[in-house]
Each structure stands twice: as C-alpha cells, then as structure tokens.
Amino acid sequence: MRTFLSAATGPPTILLTTALVVVLCFWLLVAAGFTSPGSFDADANLRAWGMGGVPVAVAVSTLTAVAWFLGVGGVLLLAACAPPGPATGLLRMVWPVAALPVAWRLTRLFVRPLHRLFPDEPDRPGRDRAPDPADHADHADHADHADHAGHAT
C-alpha cells in the first residue's frame, strides 16, 4: 500500500493524480445533478485530436483515467522490477510523461465506439454535414458579382 501511495503521489504522477481527483469530483457533480456531461462541449472541439463525437467531458475523463493508470502502473512496475538507482529514478520521472501520448492513442480507440451512444454530438466522424444555406447564398452572391463584372461595358 505504501508503494502505491508513493507512486500515486510522487513526482510527476501527482499531476495525473490531481487531474484524476478533479475528474472524479466533476462526475460526482454530474451524478448529483449540479451539471451535465455536455457542459464543456461549447468550450472545445476534440475532433482534431481524434476524440470528437462524444462529450468533451467523456473524452477528457477517459484520457485522464488512462494516463493515470499508465503512469502509476508504470511507476509501480518500476518499483517492483527495477533495482534502485539513478537510472530507475530517471525512468520514474520520465515514464508518466511518456505515458501521455500512449494514453491519447488509447483514448482515441476507446471513445471511437462511444459515438453510437451520443448521436446528437456534432462532430461524429463519418456523418455528412448538411450544407449551410448561408454558404450557398455567399457562393451565389460571388458568382453574381463576377458575372456582372465580366459583362460591364
């Protein structure tokens, strides 16, 4: 138990542990009815990160949990298997940082099947976007101006 607490609260995994506590508090607020899982959807678009189509809170919560499990799990594995020394200390500092891109890739895989559970999310991949009537009107106006400019005498 002492090794686990040391791994979860030692540097740099304390940053991931703090983020996980914030995520857990957010979901407790959701469960109590004080907020909703979609409350951050207007603040960020995660489609460019490969995590669109689900509420931002779901994607970021998944990313945080996966990063925490990879970071703390790696540090625990180092504590159990690697002999103490400067190389192990350096690996303990580098591992949680290196776990972040792996967590991002895994989160992309995890949220992909969740798109079906959130059909009203705007950035679902593979869903055709309806054309915006304003875009069509702009293109028609530009064509009219170009047409009149070419026929001016």
Coordinates of C-alpha atoms in Angstrom, one line a residue:
M1 CA 0.0 0.0 0.0
R2 CA 2.9 2.3 0.8
T3 CA 4.4 1.7 -2.6
F4 CA 1.1 2.5 -4.3
L5 CA 0.6 5.8 -2.4
S6 CA 4.2 6.7 -3.1
A7 CA 3.7 6.0 -6.8
A8 CA 0.4 7.9 -7.0
T9 CA 1.6 11.0 -5.0
G10 CA 5.2 11.2 -6.0
P11 CA 6.5 13.5 -8.7
P12 CA 5.5 13.7 -11.6
T13 CA 2.5 11.4 -11.1
I14 CA 1.0 13.7 -8.6
L15 CA -0.1 15.9 -11.5
L16 CA -2.0 12.9 -13.0
T17 CA -3.5 12.1 -9.6
T18 CA -4.7 15.7 -9.1
A19 CA -6.3 15.6 -12.6
L20 CA -8.0 12.3 -11.7
V21 CA -9.4 13.8 -8.5
V22 CA -10.8 16.8 -10.5
V23 CA -12.4 14.4 -12.9
L24 CA -13.9 12.3 -10.1
C25 CA -15.3 15.5 -8.5
F26 CA -16.8 16.6 -11.8
W27 CA -18.6 13.2 -12.2
L28 CA -19.8 13.4 -8.6
L29 CA -21.3 16.8 -9.5
V30 CA -22.9 15.2 -12.6
A31 CA -24.3 12.4 -10.5
A32 CA -25.8 14.9 -8.0
G33 CA -27.4 16.8 -10.8
F34 CA -25.5 20.1 -10.5
T35 CA -24.0 19.9 -14.0
S36 CA -24.3 17.8 -17.2
P37 CA -21.7 15.8 -19.1
G38 CA -22.1 18.1 -22.1
S39 CA -21.4 21.3 -20.1
F40 CA -17.9 21.7 -21.8
D41 CA -18.9 20.9 -25.3
A42 CA -19.1 24.6 -26.4
D43 CA -15.6 25.2 -25.0
A44 CA -13.6 22.7 -27.0
N45 CA -13.8 20.8 -30.2
L46 CA -11.9 17.5 -29.9
R47 CA -12.3 16.4 -33.5
A48 CA -8.8 17.5 -34.5
W49 CA -7.5 15.3 -31.6
G50 CA -9.4 12.3 -32.9
M51 CA -11.8 12.3 -30.0
G52 CA -14.8 14.1 -31.5
G53 CA -18.3 12.7 -31.4
V54 CA -18.6 12.3 -27.7
P55 CA -19.0 15.0 -25.0
V56 CA -15.7 16.7 -24.1
A57 CA -16.1 15.6 -20.5
V58 CA -16.2 12.0 -21.5
A59 CA -13.2 12.2 -23.8
V60 CA -11.1 14.2 -21.3
S61 CA -12.1 12.0 -18.4
T62 CA -11.2 8.9 -20.3
L63 CA -7.8 10.4 -21.3
T64 CA -7.1 11.4 -17.7
A65 CA -8.0 7.9 -16.3
V66 CA -6.0 6.1 -18.9
A67 CA -3.0 8.4 -18.4
W68 CA -3.2 7.9 -14.6
F69 CA -3.4 4.1 -14.9
L70 CA -0.5 4.0 -17.3
G71 CA 1.6 6.5 -15.3
V72 CA 1.0 5.0 -11.9
G73 CA 1.1 1.4 -13.2
G74 CA 4.5 2.0 -14.9
V75 CA 5.9 3.6 -11.8
L76 CA 4.6 0.6 -9.7
L77 CA 6.2 -1.8 -12.2
L78 CA 9.5 0.0 -12.0
A79 CA 9.3 -0.1 -8.2
A80 CA 8.7 -3.8 -8.3
C81 CA 11.1 -4.9 -11.0
A82 CA 13.9 -2.4 -11.4
P83 CA 16.8 -2.2 -9.0
P84 CA 17.1 1.1 -7.1
G85 CA 19.5 3.6 -8.6
P86 CA 19.8 6.7 -10.7
A87 CA 18.5 5.1 -13.9
T88 CA 15.4 3.9 -12.1
G89 CA 14.9 7.3 -10.6
L90 CA 15.2 8.9 -14.1
L91 CA 12.8 6.4 -15.6
R92 CA 10.3 7.1 -12.7
M93 CA 10.3 10.7 -13.7
V94 CA 10.1 10.1 -17.5
W95 CA 7.6 7.3 -17.5
P96 CA 4.4 9.3 -16.7
V97 CA 5.3 11.9 -19.2
A98 CA 5.9 9.3 -21.9
A99 CA 2.6 7.6 -21.0
L100 CA 0.6 10.7 -22.1
P101 CA 0.9 10.1 -25.9
V102 CA 0.2 6.5 -25.4
A103 CA -2.9 7.4 -23.3
W104 CA -4.0 9.8 -26.0
R105 CA -3.8 7.0 -28.7
L106 CA -5.7 4.5 -26.4
T107 CA -8.3 7.1 -25.6
R108 CA -8.9 7.6 -29.3
L109 CA -9.5 3.9 -29.6
F110 CA -11.8 3.8 -26.5
V111 CA -14.0 6.7 -27.5
R112 CA -14.5 5.6 -31.1
P113 CA -17.2 3.0 -30.3
L114 CA -18.9 5.5 -27.9
H115 CA -20.1 7.6 -30.9
R116 CA -23.2 5.5 -31.1
L117 CA -24.2 6.4 -27.5
F118 CA -24.1 10.1 -28.3
P119 CA -25.9 10.5 -31.6
D120 CA -26.6 14.2 -31.1
E121 CA -22.9 15.2 -30.8
P122 CA -21.9 17.5 -33.7
D123 CA -18.5 16.1 -34.6
R124 CA -19.2 12.4 -35.3
P125 CA -16.8 11.1 -37.9
G126 CA -18.4 9.7 -41.0
R127 CA -21.5 11.7 -40.6
D128 CA -22.2 14.0 -43.5
R129 CA -22.7 17.6 -42.6
A130 CA -25.7 19.3 -44.0
P131 CA -24.8 22.2 -46.2
D132 CA -25.3 25.6 -44.6
P133 CA -27.8 27.7 -46.6
A134 CA -25.7 30.8 -45.8
D135 CA -22.6 29.2 -47.5
H136 CA -24.7 28.6 -50.6
A137 CA -26.0 32.2 -50.6
D138 CA -22.5 33.6 -50.3
H139 CA -21.3 31.5 -53.3
A140 CA -24.3 32.6 -55.3
D141 CA -23.6 36.3 -54.5
H142 CA -19.9 35.9 -55.5
A143 CA -21.0 34.3 -58.8
D144 CA -23.4 37.1 -59.5
H145 CA -20.8 39.8 -58.8
A146 CA -18.3 38.0 -61.0
D147 CA -20.9 37.6 -63.7
H148 CA -21.8 41.3 -63.7
A149 CA -18.2 42.4 -63.6
G150 CA -17.4 40.4 -66.7
H151 CA -20.3 41.9 -68.7
A152 CA -19.8 45.5 -67.7
T153 CA -19.4 47.9 -70.6

